[in-house]
Tab-separated table of C-alpha atoms in Angstrom:
chain	number	residue	atom	x	y	z
I	12	UNK	CA	34.522	-19.709	24.880
I	13	UNK	CA	33.327	-16.513	26.652
I	14	UNK	CA	31.246	-18.683	29.230
I	15	UNK	CA	34.004	-20.744	29.812
I	16	UNK	CA	36.742	-17.880	30.510
I	17	UNK	CA	38.855	-16.910	33.311
I	18	UNK	CA	37.785	-13.284	34.800
I	19	UNK	CA	41.575	-12.830	34.402
I	20	UNK	CA	41.995	-13.180	30.670
I	21	UNK	CA	45.098	-13.032	30.854
I	22	UNK	CA	45.413	-16.773	32.703
I	23	UNK	CA	43.610	-17.668	29.172
I	24	UNK	CA	46.036	-16.203	26.888
I	25	UNK	CA	48.769	-17.976	28.764
I	26	UNK	CA	46.848	-21.498	29.050
I	27	UNK	CA	46.554	-20.936	25.160
I	28	UNK	CA	50.063	-20.424	24.326
I	29	UNK	CA	50.994	-23.306	26.016
I	30	UNK	CA	48.552	-25.823	24.251
I	31	UNK	CA	49.295	-23.886	21.126
I	32	UNK	CA	53.282	-24.556	21.764
I	33	UNK	CA	52.338	-28.451	22.813
I	34	UNK	CA	50.304	-28.372	19.370
I	35	UNK	CA	53.136	-27.148	17.182
I	36	UNK	CA	55.968	-29.201	19.162
I	37	UNK	CA	53.492	-32.094	18.299
I	38	UNK	CA	53.392	-31.559	14.307
I	39	UNK	CA	57.464	-31.060	14.315
I	40	UNK	CA	58.154	-34.571	16.524
I	41	UNK	CA	55.854	-36.048	13.593
I	42	UNK	CA	57.784	-33.951	10.674
I	43	UNK	CA	61.247	-35.408	12.233
I	44	UNK	CA	59.729	-39.341	12.027
I	45	UNK	CA	58.447	-38.630	8.967
I	46	UNK	CA	61.984	-37.331	7.732
I	47	UNK	CA	63.412	-40.511	9.466
I	48	UNK	CA	61.028	-42.699	7.825
I	49	UNK	CA	61.540	-41.305	4.119
I	50	UNK	CA	65.353	-41.517	4.743
I	51	UNK	CA	65.139	-45.299	5.825
I	52	UNK	CA	62.947	-46.022	2.764
I	53	UNK	CA	65.288	-44.045	0.353
I	54	UNK	CA	68.420	-44.738	1.684
I	55	UNK	CA	68.805	-40.827	1.789
I	56	UNK	CA	71.883	-39.699	3.852
I	57	UNK	CA	71.020	-35.638	3.481
I	58	UNK	CA	67.459	-36.555	4.702
I	59	UNK	CA	68.734	-38.486	7.707
I	60	UNK	CA	70.960	-35.378	8.514
I	61	UNK	CA	68.106	-32.880	8.034
I	62	UNK	CA	66.339	-35.101	10.915
I	63	UNK	CA	69.087	-35.280	13.307
I	64	UNK	CA	69.191	-31.600	12.853
I	65	UNK	CA	65.397	-31.327	13.211
I	66	UNK	CA	65.354	-32.992	15.961
I	67	UNK	CA	66.880	-29.648	18.336
I	68	UNK	CA	64.242	-27.263	17.936
I	69	UNK	CA	62.362	-29.666	19.984
I	70	UNK	CA	64.708	-29.541	23.406
I	71	UNK	CA	63.820	-25.892	23.042
I	72	UNK	CA	60.158	-26.035	22.750
I	73	UNK	CA	60.444	-28.686	24.974
I	74	UNK	CA	62.327	-26.146	27.791
I	75	UNK	CA	59.891	-23.318	26.814
I	76	UNK	CA	56.627	-25.151	27.759
I	77	UNK	CA	58.148	-26.363	31.225
I	78	UNK	CA	59.674	-22.604	31.586
I	79	UNK	CA	55.584	-21.352	31.012
I	80	UNK	CA	54.387	-23.851	32.546
I	81	UNK	CA	56.031	-23.376	35.571
I	82	UNK	CA	55.745	-19.344	35.687
I	83	UNK	CA	52.215	-19.778	35.379
I	84	UNK	CA	51.650	-22.537	38.495
I	85	UNK	CA	54.105	-19.683	40.649
I	86	UNK	CA	52.242	-16.816	39.231
I	87	UNK	CA	48.230	-17.702	38.993
I	88	UNK	CA	47.984	-20.768	41.603
I	89	UNK	CA	45.912	-22.839	39.412
I	90	UNK	CA	43.420	-25.030	40.324
I	91	UNK	CA	41.481	-28.519	39.351
I	92	UNK	CA	41.208	-28.659	35.201
I	93	UNK	CA	43.831	-25.781	34.756
I	94	UNK	CA	46.269	-27.270	37.237
I	95	UNK	CA	45.747	-30.754	35.208
I	96	UNK	CA	46.550	-28.963	31.816
I	97	UNK	CA	49.739	-27.548	32.888
I	98	UNK	CA	50.917	-30.377	34.624
I	99	UNK	CA	49.906	-32.372	31.696
I	100	UNK	CA	51.890	-30.283	29.195
I	101	UNK	CA	54.929	-30.678	31.444
I	102	UNK	CA	54.780	-34.434	30.817
I	103	UNK	CA	53.573	-34.209	27.093
I	104	UNK	CA	56.283	-31.825	26.034
I	105	UNK	CA	59.029	-34.469	27.481
I	106	UNK	CA	57.426	-37.240	25.714
I	107	UNK	CA	56.959	-35.452	22.899
I	108	UNK	CA	61.006	-34.884	23.303
I	109	UNK	CA	61.814	-38.167	23.631
I	110	UNK	CA	59.634	-38.993	20.596
I	111	UNK	CA	62.154	-36.796	18.699
I	112	UNK	CA	64.784	-38.599	20.228
I	113	UNK	CA	63.882	-42.185	18.558
I	114	UNK	CA	63.170	-40.452	15.558
I	115	UNK	CA	66.581	-39.092	15.442
I	116	UNK	CA	68.050	-42.561	16.092
I	117	UNK	CA	65.483	-44.229	13.170
I	118	UNK	CA	67.754	-41.015	11.342
I	119	UNK	CA	70.873	-42.170	12.636
I	120	UNK	CA	70.127	-45.750	11.805
I	121	UNK	CA	68.895	-44.486	8.217
I	122	UNK	CA	72.901	-43.496	7.853
I	123	UNK	CA	74.478	-46.747	8.628
I	124	UNK	CA	71.607	-48.523	6.504
I	125	UNK	CA	72.305	-46.018	3.366
I	126	UNK	CA	75.940	-48.164	2.877
I	127	UNK	CA	74.119	-51.199	1.923
I	128	UNK	CA	72.009	-53.185	-0.226
I	129	UNK	CA	68.283	-52.470	0.266
I	130	UNK	CA	66.604	-55.424	2.225
I	131	UNK	CA	63.192	-56.858	1.531
I	132	UNK	CA	61.705	-56.058	4.813
I	133	UNK	CA	62.314	-52.394	4.534
I	134	UNK	CA	59.053	-51.893	3.083
I	135	UNK	CA	57.602	-53.876	6.458
I	136	UNK	CA	59.272	-51.390	9.053
I	137	UNK	CA	58.540	-48.639	6.911
I	138	UNK	CA	54.806	-49.432	6.638
I	139	UNK	CA	54.654	-49.636	10.250
I	140	UNK	CA	56.313	-46.239	10.744
I	141	UNK	CA	53.418	-44.857	8.739
I	142	UNK	CA	50.985	-46.679	11.206
I	143	UNK	CA	52.837	-45.190	13.905
I	144	UNK	CA	52.713	-41.660	12.290
I	145	UNK	CA	49.200	-42.379	12.054
I	146	UNK	CA	49.002	-42.898	16.202
I	147	UNK	CA	50.701	-39.734	17.094
I	148	UNK	CA	49.066	-37.619	14.116
I	149	UNK	CA	46.028	-39.044	15.886
I	150	UNK	CA	47.239	-38.418	19.793
I	151	UNK	CA	48.038	-34.883	18.834
I	152	UNK	CA	44.298	-34.459	17.064
I	153	UNK	CA	42.955	-35.777	20.354
I	154	UNK	CA	45.093	-33.323	22.362
I	155	UNK	CA	43.856	-30.518	20.687
I	156	UNK	CA	40.198	-30.885	21.019
I	157	UNK	CA	40.431	-32.287	24.132
I	158	UNK	CA	38.780	-35.532	23.171
I	159	UNK	CA	39.501	-38.537	25.768
I	160	UNK	CA	37.303	-41.171	23.898
I	161	UNK	CA	39.433	-40.721	21.069
I	162	UNK	CA	42.219	-40.548	23.417
I	163	UNK	CA	41.077	-43.874	24.805
I	164	UNK	CA	40.664	-45.380	21.101
I	165	UNK	CA	44.395	-44.521	20.031
I	166	UNK	CA	45.808	-46.165	23.658
I	167	UNK	CA	43.650	-49.378	22.425
I	168	UNK	CA	45.149	-49.485	18.900
I	169	UNK	CA	49.178	-49.265	19.977
I	170	UNK	CA	48.279	-53.212	20.304
I	171	UNK	CA	48.613	-52.911	16.570
I	172	UNK	CA	51.988	-51.918	16.674
I	173	UNK	CA	53.093	-54.280	18.806
I	174	UNK	CA	51.941	-56.888	16.617
I	175	UNK	CA	53.917	-55.233	14.056
I	176	UNK	CA	56.813	-55.460	16.025
I	177	UNK	CA	56.563	-59.052	16.608
I	178	UNK	CA	56.390	-60.173	13.261
I	179	UNK	CA	58.852	-57.736	12.374
I	180	UNK	CA	61.394	-58.911	14.622
I	181	UNK	CA	60.696	-62.728	13.696
I	182	UNK	CA	61.081	-61.951	9.953
I	183	UNK	CA	64.314	-60.285	10.183
I	184	UNK	CA	65.808	-62.875	12.606
I	185	UNK	CA	64.996	-65.132	9.619
I	186	UNK	CA	66.725	-63.190	7.096
I	187	UNK	CA	69.616	-62.913	9.194
I	188	UNK	CA	69.793	-66.639	9.804
I	189	UNK	CA	69.133	-67.715	6.038
I	190	UNK	CA	71.810	-65.349	5.146
I	191	UNK	CA	74.588	-63.810	7.687
I	192	UNK	CA	75.684	-60.743	5.405
I	193	UNK	CA	72.247	-59.655	6.101
I	194	UNK	CA	73.131	-59.188	9.863
I	195	UNK	CA	74.703	-55.631	10.284
I	196	UNK	CA	71.367	-54.184	8.299
I	197	UNK	CA	69.005	-56.572	9.864
I	198	UNK	CA	69.858	-55.321	13.568
I	199	UNK	CA	69.105	-51.947	12.835
I	200	UNK	CA	66.447	-52.519	11.244
I	201	UNK	CA	65.351	-54.416	13.748
I	202	UNK	CA	66.506	-51.220	16.065
I	203	UNK	CA	64.165	-49.009	13.982
I	204	UNK	CA	61.751	-51.090	14.317
I	205	UNK	CA	61.737	-51.045	18.133
I	206	UNK	CA	62.195	-47.290	18.280
I	207	UNK	CA	58.786	-47.445	16.296
I	208	UNK	CA	57.376	-49.654	18.933
I	209	UNK	CA	58.654	-46.924	21.634
I	210	UNK	CA	57.402	-44.085	19.885
I	211	UNK	CA	54.234	-45.833	19.970
I	212	UNK	CA	54.277	-46.573	23.715
I	213	UNK	CA	55.088	-42.752	24.544
I	214	UNK	CA	51.716	-42.095	22.354
I	215	UNK	CA	49.534	-44.458	24.729
I	216	UNK	CA	51.644	-41.927	27.242
I	217	UNK	CA	49.862	-38.925	26.158
I	218	UNK	CA	46.771	-40.815	25.692
I	219	UNK	CA	46.737	-41.250	29.202
I	220	UNK	CA	47.768	-37.282	30.142
I	221	UNK	CA	44.548	-36.049	27.894
I	222	UNK	CA	42.284	-38.972	29.977
I	223	UNK	CA	43.358	-37.618	32.682
I	224	UNK	CA	43.127	-33.873	31.818
I	225	UNK	CA	39.608	-34.292	31.286
I	226	UNK	CA	38.769	-36.897	33.731
I	227	UNK	CA	41.065	-35.536	36.702
I	228	UNK	CA	41.938	-39.405	37.249
I	229	UNK	CA	44.408	-42.022	35.673
I	230	UNK	CA	43.219	-43.906	32.783
I	231	UNK	CA	44.684	-47.656	34.259
I	232	UNK	CA	47.041	-49.898	33.200
I	233	UNK	CA	45.321	-52.655	31.465
I	234	UNK	CA	45.947	-51.575	27.832
I	235	UNK	CA	45.590	-54.070	25.296
I	236	UNK	CA	49.432	-55.311	24.811
I	237	UNK	CA	50.729	-57.185	22.194
I	238	UNK	CA	52.322	-61.071	22.869
I	239	UNK	CA	54.960	-60.949	24.930
I	240	UNK	CA	57.840	-61.671	22.907
I	241	UNK	CA	60.113	-64.857	22.640
I	242	UNK	CA	63.689	-63.853	22.747
I	243	UNK	CA	64.761	-67.186	22.579
I	244	UNK	CA	63.191	-69.147	20.094
I	245	UNK	CA	63.789	-73.077	20.056
T	27	UNK	CA	34.344	-38.703	65.041
T	28	UNK	CA	31.445	-35.940	63.636
T	29	UNK	CA	31.357	-33.150	65.855
T	30	UNK	CA	28.367	-31.276	64.666
T	31	UNK	CA	26.117	-32.092	62.007
T	32	UNK	CA	23.386	-30.329	60.455
T	33	UNK	CA	19.918	-31.230	58.928
T	34	UNK	CA	18.172	-29.332	56.275
T	35	UNK	CA	19.053	-26.557	57.658
T	36	UNK	CA	17.474	-23.299	56.335
T	37	UNK	CA	18.347	-19.661	57.510
T	38	UNK	CA	15.874	-16.659	56.249
T	39	UNK	CA	17.077	-12.880	56.538
T	40	UNK	CA	13.207	-11.607	56.753
T	41	UNK	CA	12.518	-12.376	52.822
T	42	UNK	CA	15.843	-13.648	51.713
T	43	UNK	CA	16.498	-17.620	51.861
T	44	UNK	CA	20.146	-17.067	52.798
T	45	UNK	CA	20.763	-20.895	52.989
T	46	UNK	CA	18.968	-23.658	51.378
T	47	UNK	CA	18.775	-27.246	53.116
T	48	UNK	CA	22.055	-27.585	53.936
T	49	UNK	CA	23.021	-30.737	55.499
T	50	UNK	CA	26.492	-31.343	56.935
T	51	UNK	CA	28.961	-33.559	59.033
T	52	UNK	CA	31.663	-31.186	60.492
T	53	UNK	CA	34.179	-33.459	62.051
T	54	UNK	CA	36.333	-33.383	65.347
T	55	UNK	CA	39.976	-32.811	64.906
T	56	UNK	CA	39.493	-31.726	61.517
T	57	UNK	CA	39.791	-28.554	59.781
T	58	UNK	CA	36.690	-27.522	57.415
T	59	UNK	CA	36.848	-24.861	55.208
T	60	UNK	CA	33.808	-23.033	54.023
T	61	UNK	CA	34.403	-21.280	50.672
T	62	UNK	CA	32.030	-19.500	47.765
T	63	UNK	CA	31.521	-16.038	46.570
T	64	UNK	CA	30.259	-13.123	48.559
T	65	UNK	CA	27.027	-13.315	49.581
T	66	UNK	CA	26.955	-16.964	48.911
T	67	UNK	CA	25.920	-17.200	52.730
T	68	UNK	CA	29.055	-19.301	53.984
T	69	UNK	CA	29.740	-16.747	56.771
T	70	UNK	CA	25.685	-16.852	57.614
T	71	UNK	CA	26.086	-20.816	57.939
T	72	UNK	CA	28.891	-20.518	60.435
T	73	UNK	CA	27.485	-17.921	62.416
T	74	UNK	CA	24.438	-20.608	62.975
T	75	UNK	CA	26.731	-22.820	64.727
T	76	UNK	CA	27.331	-20.784	67.844
T	77	UNK	CA	24.199	-18.900	67.605
T	78	UNK	CA	25.534	-15.506	66.976
T	79	UNK	CA	22.428	-15.195	64.228
T	80	UNK	CA	20.333	-15.162	67.172
T	81	UNK	CA	21.361	-11.502	67.685
T	82	UNK	CA	19.909	-11.113	64.276
T	83	UNK	CA	15.793	-9.930	65.092
T	84	UNK	CA	14.979	-10.978	61.456
T	85	UNK	CA	17.030	-13.816	61.473
T	86	UNK	CA	14.611	-17.232	60.804
T	87	UNK	CA	16.306	-20.864	61.167
T	88	UNK	CA	14.408	-24.170	61.019
T	89	UNK	CA	16.457	-27.328	60.572
T	90	UNK	CA	18.385	-29.332	62.652
T	91	UNK	CA	21.550	-27.981	64.192
T	92	UNK	CA	23.660	-31.074	66.306
T	93	UNK	CA	26.893	-30.366	68.553
T	94	UNK	CA	27.935	-34.585	69.914
T	95	UNK	CA	23.964	-35.494	69.051
T	96	UNK	CA	22.624	-32.679	71.347
T	97	UNK	CA	20.211	-30.437	69.797
T	98	UNK	CA	22.321	-26.328	70.139
T	99	UNK	CA	19.150	-24.303	69.415
T	100	UNK	CA	17.047	-26.508	72.258
T	101	UNK	CA	15.243	-24.276	74.993
T	102	UNK	CA	17.292	-25.795	77.418
T	103	UNK	CA	20.694	-24.724	76.100
T	104	UNK	CA	22.287	-21.476	76.844
T	105	UNK	CA	23.701	-19.354	73.901
T	106	UNK	CA	26.331	-17.770	75.904
T	107	UNK	CA	27.708	-21.252	77.380
T	108	UNK	CA	27.150	-22.728	73.558
T	109	UNK	CA	29.571	-19.683	72.572
T	110	UNK	CA	31.905	-20.660	75.066
T	111	UNK	CA	32.412	-24.402	73.569
T	112	UNK	CA	31.783	-23.291	70.189
T	113	UNK	CA	34.693	-20.322	69.806
T	114	UNK	CA	34.629	-17.753	67.511
T	115	UNK	CA	37.201	-15.790	65.718
T	116	UNK	CA	36.618	-12.796	63.266
T	117	UNK	CA	37.946	-11.308	60.584
T	118	UNK	CA	39.212	-8.130	61.820
T	119	UNK	CA	41.653	-8.410	65.429
T	120	UNK	CA	39.071	-7.244	68.129
T	121	UNK	CA	40.806	-7.380	71.406
T	122	UNK	CA	39.341	-5.686	74.140
T	123	UNK	CA	40.863	-2.390	75.534
T	124	UNK	CA	42.237	-4.191	78.158
T	125	UNK	CA	45.673	-5.644	79.072
T	126	UNK	CA	47.308	-8.527	77.217
T	127	UNK	CA	46.479	-10.729	80.105
T	128	UNK	CA	42.870	-9.821	81.116
T	129	UNK	CA	41.839	-9.929	77.526
T	130	UNK	CA	42.811	-13.898	77.552
T	131	UNK	CA	41.717	-14.125	81.448
T	132	UNK	CA	38.416	-12.685	80.933
T	133	UNK	CA	36.522	-15.933	79.215
T	134	UNK	CA	37.451	-18.128	82.045
T	135	UNK	CA	36.476	-15.457	85.133
T	136	UNK	CA	33.068	-14.866	83.308
T	137	UNK	CA	32.347	-18.489	82.865
T	138	UNK	CA	33.538	-19.344	86.432
T	139	UNK	CA	36.496	-22.155	84.830
T	140	UNK	CA	38.540	-21.206	87.792
T	141	UNK	CA	38.857	-20.754	91.288
T	142	UNK	CA	42.018	-18.673	91.925
T	143	UNK	CA	44.312	-16.428	90.638
T	144	UNK	CA	47.332	-19.157	90.200
T	145	UNK	CA	44.785	-21.420	88.165
T	146	UNK	CA	43.956	-18.468	86.136
T	147	UNK	CA	47.823	-17.493	85.351
T	148	UNK	CA	48.463	-21.081	84.403
T	149	UNK	CA	44.862	-20.734	82.047
T	150	UNK	CA	46.396	-17.614	80.675
T	151	UNK	CA	49.521	-18.943	80.317
T	152	UNK	CA	48.596	-21.863	78.220
T	153	UNK	CA	46.308	-19.719	76.172
T	154	UNK	CA	48.835	-17.570	74.956
T	155	UNK	CA	51.608	-20.693	74.168
T	156	UNK	CA	48.578	-22.715	72.450
T	157	UNK	CA	48.134	-19.182	69.970
T	158	UNK	CA	52.030	-19.347	69.487
T	159	UNK	CA	51.973	-15.655	70.838
T	160	UNK	CA	53.660	-16.364	74.212
T	161	UNK	CA	57.076	-16.036	73.526
T	162	UNK	CA	56.326	-12.316	72.038
T	163	UNK	CA	54.068	-10.882	75.012
T	164	UNK	CA	55.306	-12.688	78.232
T	165	UNK	CA	57.333	-9.624	79.573
T	166	UNK	CA	54.408	-7.134	78.691
T	167	UNK	CA	51.382	-8.731	79.817
T	168	UNK	CA	50.481	-5.652	81.207
T	169	UNK	CA	50.098	-4.094	78.024
T	170	UNK	CA	47.456	-3.095	76.316
T	171	UNK	CA	46.158	-5.693	73.876
T	172	UNK	CA	45.799	-3.231	71.047
T	173	UNK	CA	49.309	-2.053	71.326
T	174	UNK	CA	50.213	-5.441	69.761
T	175	UNK	CA	50.461	-5.514	65.441
T	176	UNK	CA	47.987	-6.741	63.652
T	177	UNK	CA	48.546	-10.218	63.195
T	178	UNK	CA	50.006	-10.415	67.040
T	179	UNK	CA	46.106	-9.106	67.670
T	180	UNK	CA	44.628	-11.675	66.070
T	181	UNK	CA	46.492	-14.261	67.662
T	182	UNK	CA	45.606	-13.182	70.989
T	183	UNK	CA	42.130	-13.223	69.793
T	184	UNK	CA	42.590	-16.866	69.128
T	185	UNK	CA	44.153	-17.179	72.177
T	186	UNK	CA	41.162	-15.488	74.097
T	187	UNK	CA	38.859	-18.098	72.183
T	188	UNK	CA	40.638	-20.850	73.332
T	189	UNK	CA	41.022	-20.011	76.905
T	190	UNK	CA	37.270	-21.470	77.454
T	191	UNK	CA	38.141	-24.468	76.700
T	192	UNK	CA	35.976	-24.934	73.641
T	193	UNK	CA	35.805	-27.888	71.609
T	194	UNK	CA	34.960	-26.198	68.083
T	195	UNK	CA	36.762	-22.877	66.712
T	196	UNK	CA	35.149	-21.198	64.246
T	197	UNK	CA	37.050	-18.602	61.966
T	198	UNK	CA	35.703	-16.133	59.675
T	199	UNK	CA	37.805	-14.867	57.505
T	200	UNK	CA	41.008	-14.972	60.160
T	201	UNK	CA	44.108	-13.966	57.848
T	202	UNK	CA	42.588	-11.830	55.121
T	203	UNK	CA	43.510	-8.579	57.163
T	204	UNK	CA	47.135	-9.679	57.710
T	205	UNK	CA	50.525	-9.862	55.633
T	206	UNK	CA	51.860	-12.930	54.428
T	207	UNK	CA	54.222	-13.252	57.185
T	208	UNK	CA	51.277	-13.326	60.126
T	209	UNK	CA	48.763	-15.183	57.860
T	210	UNK	CA	51.468	-17.872	57.561
T	211	UNK	CA	51.624	-18.004	61.242
T	212	UNK	CA	47.941	-18.004	61.551
T	213	UNK	CA	48.183	-21.364	59.405
T	214	UNK	CA	50.633	-22.665	61.132
T	215	UNK	CA	48.296	-22.298	64.385
T	216	UNK	CA	45.613	-23.661	63.133
T	217	UNK	CA	47.453	-26.805	61.756
T	218	UNK	CA	48.070	-27.250	65.307
T	219	UNK	CA	44.913	-26.062	66.813
T	220	UNK	CA	43.177	-29.151	64.873
T	221	UNK	CA	45.132	-31.303	66.994
T	222	UNK	CA	42.697	-30.355	69.705
T	223	UNK	CA	39.717	-29.140	68.480
T	224	UNK	CA	37.415	-28.883	64.712
T	225	UNK	CA	37.983	-25.901	63.142
T	226	UNK	CA	35.823	-24.311	60.353
T	227	UNK	CA	37.166	-21.600	58.736
T	228	UNK	CA	35.504	-19.128	56.452
T	229	UNK	CA	38.133	-17.841	53.728
T	230	UNK	CA	38.157	-15.757	50.505
T	231	UNK	CA	41.629	-17.392	49.866
T	232	UNK	CA	41.203	-20.606	47.648
T	233	UNK	CA	45.035	-21.129	48.037
T	234	UNK	CA	44.767	-20.907	51.804
T	235	UNK	CA	41.204	-23.369	52.232
T	236	UNK	CA	43.653	-26.022	50.094
T	237	UNK	CA	46.574	-25.176	52.587
T	238	UNK	CA	44.948	-25.558	55.916
T	239	UNK	CA	41.937	-27.600	55.625
T	240	UNK	CA	41.174	-31.420	54.884
T	241	UNK	CA	37.245	-31.044	54.444
T	242	UNK	CA	36.160	-28.002	51.815
T	243	UNK	CA	32.361	-27.439	51.192
T	244	UNK	CA	31.469	-24.814	48.697
T	245	UNK	CA	28.499	-23.018	48.857
T	246	UNK	CA	26.708	-20.436	45.955
T	247	UNK	CA	23.739	-18.833	46.095
T	248	UNK	CA	22.545	-20.527	49.582
T	249	UNK	CA	23.492	-23.949	48.369
T	250	UNK	CA	25.636	-26.114	49.468
T	251	UNK	CA	27.158	-27.139	45.974
T	252	UNK	CA	29.873	-29.464	47.336
T	253	UNK	CA	31.146	-30.683	50.244
T	254	UNK	CA	34.436	-33.259	50.267
T	255	UNK	CA	38.178	-33.711	51.002
T	256	UNK	CA	39.975	-30.953	50.017
T	257	UNK	CA	41.905	-32.394	47.711
T	258	UNK	CA	39.464	-33.579	46.081
T	259	UNK	CA	37.516	-30.462	45.386
T	260	UNK	CA	40.892	-28.579	44.519
T	261	UNK	CA	42.061	-31.542	41.834
T	262	UNK	CA	38.962	-32.480	40.518
T	263	UNK	CA	35.721	-31.078	41.922
T	264	UNK	CA	32.553	-33.136	40.572
T	265	UNK	CA	30.329	-30.049	40.177
T	266	UNK	CA	30.716	-27.533	37.271
T	267	UNK	CA	29.733	-24.529	39.631
T	268	UNK	CA	32.553	-25.667	42.246
T	269	UNK	CA	35.386	-25.977	39.399
T	270	UNK	CA	34.598	-22.415	37.913
T	271	UNK	CA	34.505	-20.673	41.078
T	272	UNK	CA	38.051	-22.161	42.328
T	273	UNK	CA	39.732	-21.939	38.655
T	274	UNK	CA	38.058	-18.042	38.538
T	275	UNK	CA	35.814	-18.844	35.806
T	276	UNK	CA	32.058	-16.970	35.428
T	277	UNK	CA	29.809	-19.839	37.079
């Protein structure tokens, strides 16, 4: 730390503070997701309501990080690594806010689901939720450690979420075809799975930001992706 | 296009090895910035490019320095003639204690670049216009150059430097003694000048280097550590020393 410290120590404090805010925001986004998934699993409207409430703080986090980063850019004219850290902080804050929104949307759907009968597929969706949460936790750890290799690994692992989504999609469609009374709940679960898949995509975006901070160039675009889903199955 | 080229240049001030093995291509119609901490050798190296170091007796220079592939340290080269082709602007505006007109007219006169008064008038007007100060002084050309404000004096000095139709313009901290408005005017001017000349600027302000230059060279303890596109140097430098310096860390 000493060796790599700025001559102006207040600059270091401001950068450290923003990084800390990002870490806290990441934990909070993960908590929203976790609570929403619990609500889905337990069909608990109170938990769902709680997740919806929790999401509001993420908006405040995003605003504060944006404002602070903008101030540092204006007042200190950061260069190179410092500039990349700040630009990526703004982008990561926006991404985490979106992840929160998707978590909130899952909670809303959990509210609807809590009225009806539990579907067997729920456990697959909850499993996918756990895997998504794991990806999110891992990317925040990679962010704190500024570990580009770990970030790339997480980026590559997103393909698993894509494949989980595809298999849930097929499964749910099969259920809905078998029993039209399951269409309402089934479509809610489909949206939940789609939201999880989107959270996975946002997580890869954070991977790309970490890579950019460390290496100063984009990670590129050839991420392994799941098979494109056949929407009109014969 | 390469305007000036140096190969393996070493500079010694007595025992002090001030510049170590610097090879660089300075491009035509481009602004090149030399940055680095005090004492890194950037000004010393700049002064090699028009042989300003010749006046320092203990200064010894080895290696090759070429302009348009001609050795500027060759016996046949007259340093005074060279300095007309490679003009220089200094940190502190230093107008002659003469009229505004004479400040600009001086160079073309001593180098015999004009035949008559009307030609000289034309060179003076053109130079003052290119230095973006004509509108402010055209009605007071007989007033002393020292009566102008600091920013105006510096633009007058730039007009004086370009009056001899140089090919390269060296600027050693040209805006460090000026207020932000005058600085912005000088920076705007540098951007204009690069369409005609090869400009090399030494600056302590990294923001200024980033704003005005297309190429940047970072000097540290006599070494040229890194040279490349300004956008690369300031967003993603290769060398850790460059990174530490431009981000304001101890190297």
